[in-house]
Coordinates of N, CA and C in Angstrom, one line a residue:
Chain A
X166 N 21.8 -94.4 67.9 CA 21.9 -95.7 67.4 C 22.5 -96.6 68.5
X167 N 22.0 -97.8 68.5 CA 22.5 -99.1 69.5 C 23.8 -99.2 69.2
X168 N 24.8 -99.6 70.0 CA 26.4 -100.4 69.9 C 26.4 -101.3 71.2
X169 N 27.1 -102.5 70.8 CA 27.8 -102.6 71.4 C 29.3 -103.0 71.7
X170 N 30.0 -102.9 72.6 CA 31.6 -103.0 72.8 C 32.0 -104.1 73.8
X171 N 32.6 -105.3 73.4 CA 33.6 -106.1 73.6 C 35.0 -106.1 73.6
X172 N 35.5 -105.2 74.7 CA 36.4 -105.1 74.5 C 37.8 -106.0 74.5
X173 N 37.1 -107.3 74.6 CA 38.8 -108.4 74.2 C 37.9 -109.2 73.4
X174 N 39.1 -109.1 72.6 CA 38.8 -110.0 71.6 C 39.3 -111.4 71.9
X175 N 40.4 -111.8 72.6 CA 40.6 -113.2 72.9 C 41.2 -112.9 74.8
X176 N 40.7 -113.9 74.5 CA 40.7 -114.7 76.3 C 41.1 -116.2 76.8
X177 N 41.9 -116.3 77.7 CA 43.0 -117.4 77.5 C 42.4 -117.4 79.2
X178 N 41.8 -118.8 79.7 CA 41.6 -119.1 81.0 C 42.3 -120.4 81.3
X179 N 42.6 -120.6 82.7 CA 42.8 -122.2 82.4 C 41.5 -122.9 83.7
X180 N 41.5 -124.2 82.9 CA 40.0 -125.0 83.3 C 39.8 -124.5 84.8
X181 N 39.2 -124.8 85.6 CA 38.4 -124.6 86.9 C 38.8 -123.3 87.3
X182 N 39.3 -122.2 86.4 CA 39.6 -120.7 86.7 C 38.2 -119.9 86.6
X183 N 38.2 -118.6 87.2 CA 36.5 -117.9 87.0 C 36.8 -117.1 85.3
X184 N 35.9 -116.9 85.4 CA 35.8 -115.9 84.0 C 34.6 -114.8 83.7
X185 N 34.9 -113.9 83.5 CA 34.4 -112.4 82.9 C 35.0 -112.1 82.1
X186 N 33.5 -112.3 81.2 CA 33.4 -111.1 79.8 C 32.7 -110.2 79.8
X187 N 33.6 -109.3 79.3 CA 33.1 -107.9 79.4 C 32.4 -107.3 78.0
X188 N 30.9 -106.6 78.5 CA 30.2 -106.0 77.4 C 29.5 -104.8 78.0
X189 N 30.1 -104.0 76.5 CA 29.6 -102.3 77.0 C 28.4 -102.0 76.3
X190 N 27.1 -101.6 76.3 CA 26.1 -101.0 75.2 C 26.0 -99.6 75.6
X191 N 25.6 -99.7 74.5 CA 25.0 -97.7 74.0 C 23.6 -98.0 73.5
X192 N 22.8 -97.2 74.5 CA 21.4 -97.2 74.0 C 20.8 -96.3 74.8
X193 N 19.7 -95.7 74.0 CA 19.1 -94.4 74.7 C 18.2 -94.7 75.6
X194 N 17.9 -96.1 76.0 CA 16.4 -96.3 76.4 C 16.7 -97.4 77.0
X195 N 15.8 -98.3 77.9 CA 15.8 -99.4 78.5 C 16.1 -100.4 77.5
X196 N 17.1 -101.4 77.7 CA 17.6 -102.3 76.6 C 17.2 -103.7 77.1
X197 N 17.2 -104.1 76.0 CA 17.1 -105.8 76.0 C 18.8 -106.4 76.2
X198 N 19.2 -106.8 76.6 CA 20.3 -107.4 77.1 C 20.4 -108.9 76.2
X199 N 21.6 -109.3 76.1 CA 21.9 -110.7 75.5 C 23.0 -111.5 75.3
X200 N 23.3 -112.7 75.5 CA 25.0 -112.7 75.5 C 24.1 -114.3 74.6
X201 N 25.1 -114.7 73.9 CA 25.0 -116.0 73.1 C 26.4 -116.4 72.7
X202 N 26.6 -117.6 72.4 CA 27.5 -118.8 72.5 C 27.9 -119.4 71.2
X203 N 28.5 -119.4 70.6 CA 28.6 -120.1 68.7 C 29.7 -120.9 69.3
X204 N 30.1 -122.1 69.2 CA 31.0 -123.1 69.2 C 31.5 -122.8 67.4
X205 N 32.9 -123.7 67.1 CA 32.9 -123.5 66.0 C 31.7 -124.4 64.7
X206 N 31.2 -123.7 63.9 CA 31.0 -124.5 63.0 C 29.4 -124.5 63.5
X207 N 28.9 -124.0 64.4 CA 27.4 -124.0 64.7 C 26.4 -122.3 64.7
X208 N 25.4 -122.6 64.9 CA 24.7 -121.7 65.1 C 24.6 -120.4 66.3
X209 N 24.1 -119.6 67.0 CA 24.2 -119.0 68.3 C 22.7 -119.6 69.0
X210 N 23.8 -120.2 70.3 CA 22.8 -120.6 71.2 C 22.7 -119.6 72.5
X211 N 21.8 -119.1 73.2 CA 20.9 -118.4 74.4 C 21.7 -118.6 75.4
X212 N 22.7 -117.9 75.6 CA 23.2 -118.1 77.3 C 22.3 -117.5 78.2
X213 N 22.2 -116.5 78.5 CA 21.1 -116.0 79.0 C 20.7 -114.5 78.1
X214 N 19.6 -114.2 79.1 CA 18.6 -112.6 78.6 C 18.4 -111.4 80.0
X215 N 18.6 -110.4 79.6 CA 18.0 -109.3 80.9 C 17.2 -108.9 79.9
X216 N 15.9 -108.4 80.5 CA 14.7 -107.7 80.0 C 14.3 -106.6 81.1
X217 N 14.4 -107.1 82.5 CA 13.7 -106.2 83.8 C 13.7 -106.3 84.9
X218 N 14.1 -106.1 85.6 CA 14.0 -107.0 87.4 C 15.6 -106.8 87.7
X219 N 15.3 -108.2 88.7 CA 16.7 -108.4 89.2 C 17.6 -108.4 88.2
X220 N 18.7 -107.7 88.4 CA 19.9 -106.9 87.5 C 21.0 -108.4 87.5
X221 N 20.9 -109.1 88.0 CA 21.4 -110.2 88.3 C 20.9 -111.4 87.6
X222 N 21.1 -111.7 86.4 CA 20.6 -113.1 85.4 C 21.7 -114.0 85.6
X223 N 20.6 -115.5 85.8 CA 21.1 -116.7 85.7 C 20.5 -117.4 84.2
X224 N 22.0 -118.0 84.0 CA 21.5 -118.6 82.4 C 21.8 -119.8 82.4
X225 N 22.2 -120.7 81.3 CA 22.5 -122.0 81.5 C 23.9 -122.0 81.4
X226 N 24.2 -123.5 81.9 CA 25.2 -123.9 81.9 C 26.3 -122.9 82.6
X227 N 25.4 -122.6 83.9 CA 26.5 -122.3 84.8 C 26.6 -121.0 84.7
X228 N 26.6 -120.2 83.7 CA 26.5 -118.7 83.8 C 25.4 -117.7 83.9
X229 N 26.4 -116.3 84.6 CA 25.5 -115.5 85.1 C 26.1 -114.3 84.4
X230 N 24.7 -113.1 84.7 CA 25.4 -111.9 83.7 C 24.8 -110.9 85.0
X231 N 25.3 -109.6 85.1 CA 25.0 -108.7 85.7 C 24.6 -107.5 85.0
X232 N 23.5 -106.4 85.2 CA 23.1 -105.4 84.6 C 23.5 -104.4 85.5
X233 N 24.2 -103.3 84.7 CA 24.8 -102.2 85.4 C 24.4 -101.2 84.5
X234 N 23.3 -100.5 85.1 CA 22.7 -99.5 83.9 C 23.9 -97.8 84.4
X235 N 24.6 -97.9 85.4 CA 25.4 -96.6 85.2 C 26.4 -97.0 84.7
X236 N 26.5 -98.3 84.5 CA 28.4 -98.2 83.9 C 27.7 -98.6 82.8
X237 N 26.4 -99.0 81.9 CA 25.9 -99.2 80.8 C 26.7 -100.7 80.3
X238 N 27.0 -101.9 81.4 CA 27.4 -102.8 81.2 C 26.5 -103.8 81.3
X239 N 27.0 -105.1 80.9 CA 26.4 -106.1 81.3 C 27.9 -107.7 81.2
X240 N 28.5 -107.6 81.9 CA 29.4 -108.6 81.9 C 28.6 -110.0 82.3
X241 N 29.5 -110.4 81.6 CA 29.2 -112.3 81.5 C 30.3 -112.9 82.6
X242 N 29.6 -113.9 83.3 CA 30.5 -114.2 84.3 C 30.1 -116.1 84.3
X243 N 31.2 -116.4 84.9 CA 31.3 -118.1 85.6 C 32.2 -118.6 86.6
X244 N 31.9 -119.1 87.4 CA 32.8 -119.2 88.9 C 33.7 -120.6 88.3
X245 N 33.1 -121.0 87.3 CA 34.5 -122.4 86.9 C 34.3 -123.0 85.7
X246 N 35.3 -121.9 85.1 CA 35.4 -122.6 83.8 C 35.4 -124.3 83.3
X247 N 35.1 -124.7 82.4 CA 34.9 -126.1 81.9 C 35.8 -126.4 80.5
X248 N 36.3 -127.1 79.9 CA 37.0 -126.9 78.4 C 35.9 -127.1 77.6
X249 N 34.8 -127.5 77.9 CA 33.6 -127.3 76.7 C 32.9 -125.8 76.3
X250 N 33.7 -124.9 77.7 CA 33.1 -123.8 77.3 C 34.2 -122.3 76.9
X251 N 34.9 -123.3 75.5 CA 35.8 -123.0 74.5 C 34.9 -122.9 73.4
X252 N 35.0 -121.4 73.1 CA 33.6 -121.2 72.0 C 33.7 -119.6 72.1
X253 N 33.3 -118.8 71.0 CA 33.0 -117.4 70.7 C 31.7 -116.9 71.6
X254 N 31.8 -116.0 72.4 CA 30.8 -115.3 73.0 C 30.3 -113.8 72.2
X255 N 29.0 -113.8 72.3 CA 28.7 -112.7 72.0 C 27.7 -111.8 72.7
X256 N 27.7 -110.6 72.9 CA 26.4 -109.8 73.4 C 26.0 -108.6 72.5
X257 N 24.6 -108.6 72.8 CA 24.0 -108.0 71.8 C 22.9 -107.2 72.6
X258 N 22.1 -106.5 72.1 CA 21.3 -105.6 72.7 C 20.3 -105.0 71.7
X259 N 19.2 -104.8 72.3 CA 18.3 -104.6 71.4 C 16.8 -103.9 72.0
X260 N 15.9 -103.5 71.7 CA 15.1 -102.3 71.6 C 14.2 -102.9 72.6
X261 N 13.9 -102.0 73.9 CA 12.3 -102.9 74.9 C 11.4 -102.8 74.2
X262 N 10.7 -103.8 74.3 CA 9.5 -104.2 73.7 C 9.9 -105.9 73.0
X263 N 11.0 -105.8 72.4 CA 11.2 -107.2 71.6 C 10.8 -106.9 70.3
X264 N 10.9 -107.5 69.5 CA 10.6 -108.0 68.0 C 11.2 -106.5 67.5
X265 N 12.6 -106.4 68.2 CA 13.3 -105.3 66.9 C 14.4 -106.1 66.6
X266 N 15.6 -105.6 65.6 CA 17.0 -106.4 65.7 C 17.6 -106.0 66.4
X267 N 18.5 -107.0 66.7 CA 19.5 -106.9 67.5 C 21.1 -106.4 67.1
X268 N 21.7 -105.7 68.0 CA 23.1 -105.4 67.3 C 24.1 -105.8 68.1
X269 N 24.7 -106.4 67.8 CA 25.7 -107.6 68.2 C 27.3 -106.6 68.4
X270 N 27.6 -107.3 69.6 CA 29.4 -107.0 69.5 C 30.0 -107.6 68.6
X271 N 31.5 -107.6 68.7 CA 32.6 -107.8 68.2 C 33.1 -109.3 68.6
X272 N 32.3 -109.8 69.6 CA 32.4 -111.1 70.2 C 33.5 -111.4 70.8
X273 N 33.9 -112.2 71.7 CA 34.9 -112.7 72.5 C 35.3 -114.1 72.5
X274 N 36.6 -114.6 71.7 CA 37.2 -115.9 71.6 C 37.8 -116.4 73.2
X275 N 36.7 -117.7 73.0 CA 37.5 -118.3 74.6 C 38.5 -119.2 74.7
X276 N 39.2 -119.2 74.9 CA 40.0 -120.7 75.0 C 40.4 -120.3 76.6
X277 N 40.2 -122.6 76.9 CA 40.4 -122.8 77.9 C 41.4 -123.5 78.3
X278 N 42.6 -124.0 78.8 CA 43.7 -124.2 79.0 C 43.3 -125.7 80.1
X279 N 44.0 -126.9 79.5 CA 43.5 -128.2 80.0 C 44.8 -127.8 81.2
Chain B
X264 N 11.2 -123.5 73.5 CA 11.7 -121.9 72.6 C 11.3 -122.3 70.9
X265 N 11.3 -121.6 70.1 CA 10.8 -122.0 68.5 C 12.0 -123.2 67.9
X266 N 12.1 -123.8 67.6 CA 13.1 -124.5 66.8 C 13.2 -124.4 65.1
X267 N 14.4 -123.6 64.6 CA 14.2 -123.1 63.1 C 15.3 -124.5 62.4
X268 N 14.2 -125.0 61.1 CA 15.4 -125.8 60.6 C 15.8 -124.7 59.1
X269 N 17.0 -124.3 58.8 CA 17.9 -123.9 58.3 C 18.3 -124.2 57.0
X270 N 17.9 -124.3 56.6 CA 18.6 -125.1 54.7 C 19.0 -124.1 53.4
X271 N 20.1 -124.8 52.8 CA 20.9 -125.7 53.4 C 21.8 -125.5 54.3
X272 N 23.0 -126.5 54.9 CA 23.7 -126.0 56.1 C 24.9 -125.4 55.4
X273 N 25.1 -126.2 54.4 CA 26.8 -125.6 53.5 C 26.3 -125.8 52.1
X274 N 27.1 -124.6 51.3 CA 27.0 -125.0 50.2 C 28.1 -124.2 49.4
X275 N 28.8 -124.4 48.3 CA 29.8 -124.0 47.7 C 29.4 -123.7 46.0
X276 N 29.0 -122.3 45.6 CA 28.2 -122.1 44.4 C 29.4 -120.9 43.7
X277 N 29.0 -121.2 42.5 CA 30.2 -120.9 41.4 C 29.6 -118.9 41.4
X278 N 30.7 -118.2 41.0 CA 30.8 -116.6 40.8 C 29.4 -116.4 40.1
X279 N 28.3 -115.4 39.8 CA 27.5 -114.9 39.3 C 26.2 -116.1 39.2
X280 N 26.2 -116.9 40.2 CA 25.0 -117.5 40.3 C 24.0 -117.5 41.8
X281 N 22.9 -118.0 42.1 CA 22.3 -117.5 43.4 C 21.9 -118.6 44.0
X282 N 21.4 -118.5 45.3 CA 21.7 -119.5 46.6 C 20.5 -119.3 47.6
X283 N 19.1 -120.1 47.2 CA 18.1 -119.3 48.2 C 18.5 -120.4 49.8
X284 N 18.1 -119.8 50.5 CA 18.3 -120.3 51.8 C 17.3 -120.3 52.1
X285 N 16.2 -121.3 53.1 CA 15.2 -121.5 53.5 C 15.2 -121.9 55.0
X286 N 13.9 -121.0 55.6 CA 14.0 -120.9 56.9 C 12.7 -121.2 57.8
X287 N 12.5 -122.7 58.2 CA 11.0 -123.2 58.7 C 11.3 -123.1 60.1
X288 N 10.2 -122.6 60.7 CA 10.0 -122.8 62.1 C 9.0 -123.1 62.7
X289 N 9.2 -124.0 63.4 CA 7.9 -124.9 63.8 C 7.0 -124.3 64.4
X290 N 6.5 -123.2 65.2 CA 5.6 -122.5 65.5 C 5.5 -121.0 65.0
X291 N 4.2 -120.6 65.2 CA 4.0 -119.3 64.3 C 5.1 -118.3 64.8
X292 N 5.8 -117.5 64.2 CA 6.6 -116.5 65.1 C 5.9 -114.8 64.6
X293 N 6.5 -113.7 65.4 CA 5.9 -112.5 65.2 C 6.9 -112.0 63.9
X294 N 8.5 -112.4 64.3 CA 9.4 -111.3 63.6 C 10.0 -112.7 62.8
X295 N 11.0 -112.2 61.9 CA 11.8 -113.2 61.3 C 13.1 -112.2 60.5
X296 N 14.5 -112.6 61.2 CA 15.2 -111.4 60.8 C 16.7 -112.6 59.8
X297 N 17.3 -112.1 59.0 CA 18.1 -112.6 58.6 C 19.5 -111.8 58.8
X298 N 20.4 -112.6 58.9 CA 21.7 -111.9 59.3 C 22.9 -112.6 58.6
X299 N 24.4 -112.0 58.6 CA 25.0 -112.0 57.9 C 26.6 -112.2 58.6
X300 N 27.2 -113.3 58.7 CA 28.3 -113.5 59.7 C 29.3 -113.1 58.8
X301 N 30.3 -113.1 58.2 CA 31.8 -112.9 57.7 C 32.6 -113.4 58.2
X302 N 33.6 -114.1 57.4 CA 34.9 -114.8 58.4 C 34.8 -114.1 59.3
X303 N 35.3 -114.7 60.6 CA 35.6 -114.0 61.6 C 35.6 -112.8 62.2
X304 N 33.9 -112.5 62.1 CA 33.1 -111.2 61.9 C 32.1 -111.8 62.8
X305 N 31.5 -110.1 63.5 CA 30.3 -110.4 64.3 C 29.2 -110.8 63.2
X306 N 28.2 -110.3 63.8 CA 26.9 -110.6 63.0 C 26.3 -109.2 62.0
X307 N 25.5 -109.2 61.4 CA 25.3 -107.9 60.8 C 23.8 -108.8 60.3
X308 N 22.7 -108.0 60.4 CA 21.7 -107.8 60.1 C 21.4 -107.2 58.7
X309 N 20.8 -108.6 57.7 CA 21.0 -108.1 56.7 C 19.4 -107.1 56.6
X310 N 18.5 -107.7 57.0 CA 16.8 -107.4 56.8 C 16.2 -108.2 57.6
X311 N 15.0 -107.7 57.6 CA 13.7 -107.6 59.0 C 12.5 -108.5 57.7
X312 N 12.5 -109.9 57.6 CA 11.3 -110.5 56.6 C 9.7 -110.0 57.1
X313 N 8.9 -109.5 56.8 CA 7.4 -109.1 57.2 C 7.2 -109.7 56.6
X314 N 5.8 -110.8 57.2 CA 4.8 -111.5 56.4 C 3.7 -110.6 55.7
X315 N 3.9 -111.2 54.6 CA 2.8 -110.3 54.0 C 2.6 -108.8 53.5
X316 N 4.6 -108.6 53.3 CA 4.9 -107.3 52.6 C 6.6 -107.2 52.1
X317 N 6.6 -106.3 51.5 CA 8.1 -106.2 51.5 C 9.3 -106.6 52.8
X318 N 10.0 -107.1 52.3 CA 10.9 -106.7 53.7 C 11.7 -105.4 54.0
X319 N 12.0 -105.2 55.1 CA 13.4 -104.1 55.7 C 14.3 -104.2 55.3
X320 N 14.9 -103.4 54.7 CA 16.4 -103.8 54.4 C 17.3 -102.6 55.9
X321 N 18.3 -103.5 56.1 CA 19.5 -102.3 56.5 C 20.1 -101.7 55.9
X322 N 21.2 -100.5 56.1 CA 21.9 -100.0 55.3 C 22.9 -100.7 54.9
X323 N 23.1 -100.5 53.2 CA 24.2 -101.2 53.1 C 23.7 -102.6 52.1
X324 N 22.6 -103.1 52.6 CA 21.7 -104.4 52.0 C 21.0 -103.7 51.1
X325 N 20.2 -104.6 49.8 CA 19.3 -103.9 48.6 C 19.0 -105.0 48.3
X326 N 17.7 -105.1 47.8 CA 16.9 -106.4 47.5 C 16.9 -107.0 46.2
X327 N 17.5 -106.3 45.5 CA 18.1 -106.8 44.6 C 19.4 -108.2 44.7
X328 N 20.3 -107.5 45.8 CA 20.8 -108.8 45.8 C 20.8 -109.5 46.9
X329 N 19.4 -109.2 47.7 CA 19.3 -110.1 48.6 C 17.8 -110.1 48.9
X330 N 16.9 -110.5 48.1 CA 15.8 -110.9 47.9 C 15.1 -112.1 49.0
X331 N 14.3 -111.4 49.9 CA 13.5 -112.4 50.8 C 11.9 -112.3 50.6
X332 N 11.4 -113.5 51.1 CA 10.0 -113.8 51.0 C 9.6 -114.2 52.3
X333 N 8.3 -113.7 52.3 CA 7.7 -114.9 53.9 C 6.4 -114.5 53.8
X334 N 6.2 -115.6 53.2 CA 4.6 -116.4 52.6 C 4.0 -116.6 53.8
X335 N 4.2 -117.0 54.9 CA 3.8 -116.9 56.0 C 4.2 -116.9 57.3
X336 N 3.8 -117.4 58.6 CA 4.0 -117.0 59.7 C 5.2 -117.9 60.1
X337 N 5.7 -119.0 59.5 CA 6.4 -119.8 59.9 C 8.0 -120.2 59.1
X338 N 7.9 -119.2 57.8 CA 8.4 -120.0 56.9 C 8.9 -118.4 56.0
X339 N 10.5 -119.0 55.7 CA 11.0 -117.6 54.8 C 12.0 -117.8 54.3
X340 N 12.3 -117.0 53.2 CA 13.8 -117.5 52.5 C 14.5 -116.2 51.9
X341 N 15.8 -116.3 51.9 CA 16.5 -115.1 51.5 C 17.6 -115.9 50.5
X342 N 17.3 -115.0 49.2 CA 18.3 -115.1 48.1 C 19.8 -114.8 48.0
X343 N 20.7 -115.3 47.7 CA 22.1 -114.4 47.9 C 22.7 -114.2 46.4
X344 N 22.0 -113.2 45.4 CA 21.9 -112.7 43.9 C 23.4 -112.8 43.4
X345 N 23.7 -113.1 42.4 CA 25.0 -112.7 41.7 C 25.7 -112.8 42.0
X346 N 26.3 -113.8 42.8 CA 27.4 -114.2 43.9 C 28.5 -113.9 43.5
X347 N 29.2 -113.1 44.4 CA 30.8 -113.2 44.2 C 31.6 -113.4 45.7
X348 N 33.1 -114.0 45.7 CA 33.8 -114.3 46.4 C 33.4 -113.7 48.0
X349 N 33.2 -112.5 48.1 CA 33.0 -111.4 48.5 C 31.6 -111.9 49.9
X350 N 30.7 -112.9 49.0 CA 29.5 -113.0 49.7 C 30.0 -114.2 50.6
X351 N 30.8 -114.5 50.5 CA 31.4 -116.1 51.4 C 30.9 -115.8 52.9
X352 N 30.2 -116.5 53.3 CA 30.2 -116.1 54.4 C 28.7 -116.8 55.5
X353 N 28.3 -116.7 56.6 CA 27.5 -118.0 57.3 C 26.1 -117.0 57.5
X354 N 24.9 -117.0 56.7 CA 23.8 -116.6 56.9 C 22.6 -117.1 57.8
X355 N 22.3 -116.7 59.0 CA 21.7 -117.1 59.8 C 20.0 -116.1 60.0
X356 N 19.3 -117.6 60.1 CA 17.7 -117.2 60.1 C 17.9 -116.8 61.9
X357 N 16.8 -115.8 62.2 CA 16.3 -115.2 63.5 C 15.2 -115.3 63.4
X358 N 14.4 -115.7 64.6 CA 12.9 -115.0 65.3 C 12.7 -114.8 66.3
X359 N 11.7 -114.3 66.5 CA 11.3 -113.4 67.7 C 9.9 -114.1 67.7
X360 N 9.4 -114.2 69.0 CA 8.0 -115.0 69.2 C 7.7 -114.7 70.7
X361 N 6.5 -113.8 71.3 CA 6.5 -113.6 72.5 C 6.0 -115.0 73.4
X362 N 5.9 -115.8 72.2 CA 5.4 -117.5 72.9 C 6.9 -117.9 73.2
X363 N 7.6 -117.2 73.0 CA 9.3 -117.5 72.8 C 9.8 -117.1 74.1
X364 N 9.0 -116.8 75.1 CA 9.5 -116.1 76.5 C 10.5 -114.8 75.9
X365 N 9.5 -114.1 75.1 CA 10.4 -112.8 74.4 C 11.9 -112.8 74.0
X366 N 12.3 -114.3 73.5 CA 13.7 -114.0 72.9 C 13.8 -114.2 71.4
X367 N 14.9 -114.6 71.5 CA 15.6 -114.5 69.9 C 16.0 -116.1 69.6
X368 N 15.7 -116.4 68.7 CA 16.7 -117.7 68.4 C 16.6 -118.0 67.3
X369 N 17.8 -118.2 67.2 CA 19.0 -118.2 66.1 C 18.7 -119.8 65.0
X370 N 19.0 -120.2 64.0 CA 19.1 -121.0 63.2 C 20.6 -121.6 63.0
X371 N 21.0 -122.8 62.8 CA 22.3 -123.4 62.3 C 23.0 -122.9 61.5
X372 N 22.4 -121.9 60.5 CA 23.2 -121.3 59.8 C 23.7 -121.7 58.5
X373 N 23.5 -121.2 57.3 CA 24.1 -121.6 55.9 C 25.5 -121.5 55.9
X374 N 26.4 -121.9 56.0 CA 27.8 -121.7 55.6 C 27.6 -121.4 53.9
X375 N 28.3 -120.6 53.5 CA 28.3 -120.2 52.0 C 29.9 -120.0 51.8
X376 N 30.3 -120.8 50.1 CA 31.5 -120.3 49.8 C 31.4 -119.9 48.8
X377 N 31.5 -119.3 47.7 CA 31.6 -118.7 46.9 C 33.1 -118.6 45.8
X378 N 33.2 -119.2 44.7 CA 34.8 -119.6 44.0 C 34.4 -118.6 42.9

């Protein structure tokens, strides 16, 4: 079965500091990768996706994620934090091919420090 | 990417009564999954909607008290049966659409409260 592991639950940066989030998956097979963004009170928006290629994804708003198929990671990264990007992070993973569900972490609370 | 409008966004319904939530998306999609937030909870996948058949349930979920439809390619709704305090919580429409550059996107979400 798919997992995956976030292992902090909160994260305290202060503004123009870098930031990594860390996400572990368990899966038997080539994965769909995924990290998404919930501010409070909204929906989940698409930070970025790995599906294949360069192990190295650019997403929006400034973030990047890395695929590390031996450490079965995929951390979320940003070279300068912003205070708008105070918001719950999540990654998720899910079956190659597409159109399976996805199984989401434990998510990661950001706060940013003015 | 598809844009899903979500209805309703909040709503606050009394113990032992139900709450359909409705889920349009403006272009045809392949998949359409519904999921299940909790206070301060990840996400949890409640069922997989198939046009044109029963839906998937996960473990744990039963269609009894969580009854979906999807009449068609665009369009779906899931019941939340017999409400108790218990069901409080932010239900979010998904699809999948390979016209979707193969991702996922998410809906605004029902906030539910349940007294």
């Amino acid at each position: 079965a798919q997992s995956v592991t976030q292992p902090d639950i909160h994260i305290t940066v202060s503004e123009g500091a870098s930031l990594e989030l860390r996400c572990n998956y368990s899966y038997g097979a080539t994965p769909y990768l995924f990290w998404y963004v919930q501010s409070p009170g909204q929906g989940l928006q698409l930070l970025l996706k790995y599906f294949s290629g360069d192990t190295l994804v650019q997403g929006i708003k400034g973030f990047e994620a890395e695929f590390k198929r031996s450490q079965s990671s995929f951390n979320l990264r940003k070279p300068s934090v912003h205070w708008s990007d105070a918001a719950e992070y999540f990654c998720a993973v899910g079956a190659a091919g597409g159109g399976n569900k996805l199984t989401f972490g434990t998510g990661t609370q950001l706060k940013v420090e003015l | 990417s598809a844009v899903i409008s979500q209805k309703p966004s909040r709503d606050i319904c009394q113990r032992g009564t139900s709450l359909t939530i409705q889920c349009q998306v403006d272009s045809q999609v392949t998949m359409m999954f519904w999921y299940r937030q909790q206070p301060g909870q990840s996400l949890t996948l409640i069922a997989t909607a198939n046009q044109g058949s029963e839906a998937t349930y996960e473990s744990g979920f039963v269609i009894d008290k969580f009854p979906i439809s999807r009449p068609n390619l665009t369009f779906s709704t899931l019941t939340v049966s017999n409400m108790s305090p218990e069901d409080s919580s932010i239900y979010l429409c998904s699809v999948y659409g390979t016209g979707n550059h193969y991702g996922y996107t998410f809906g605004s979400g029902t906030r539910l409260t349940v007294v």
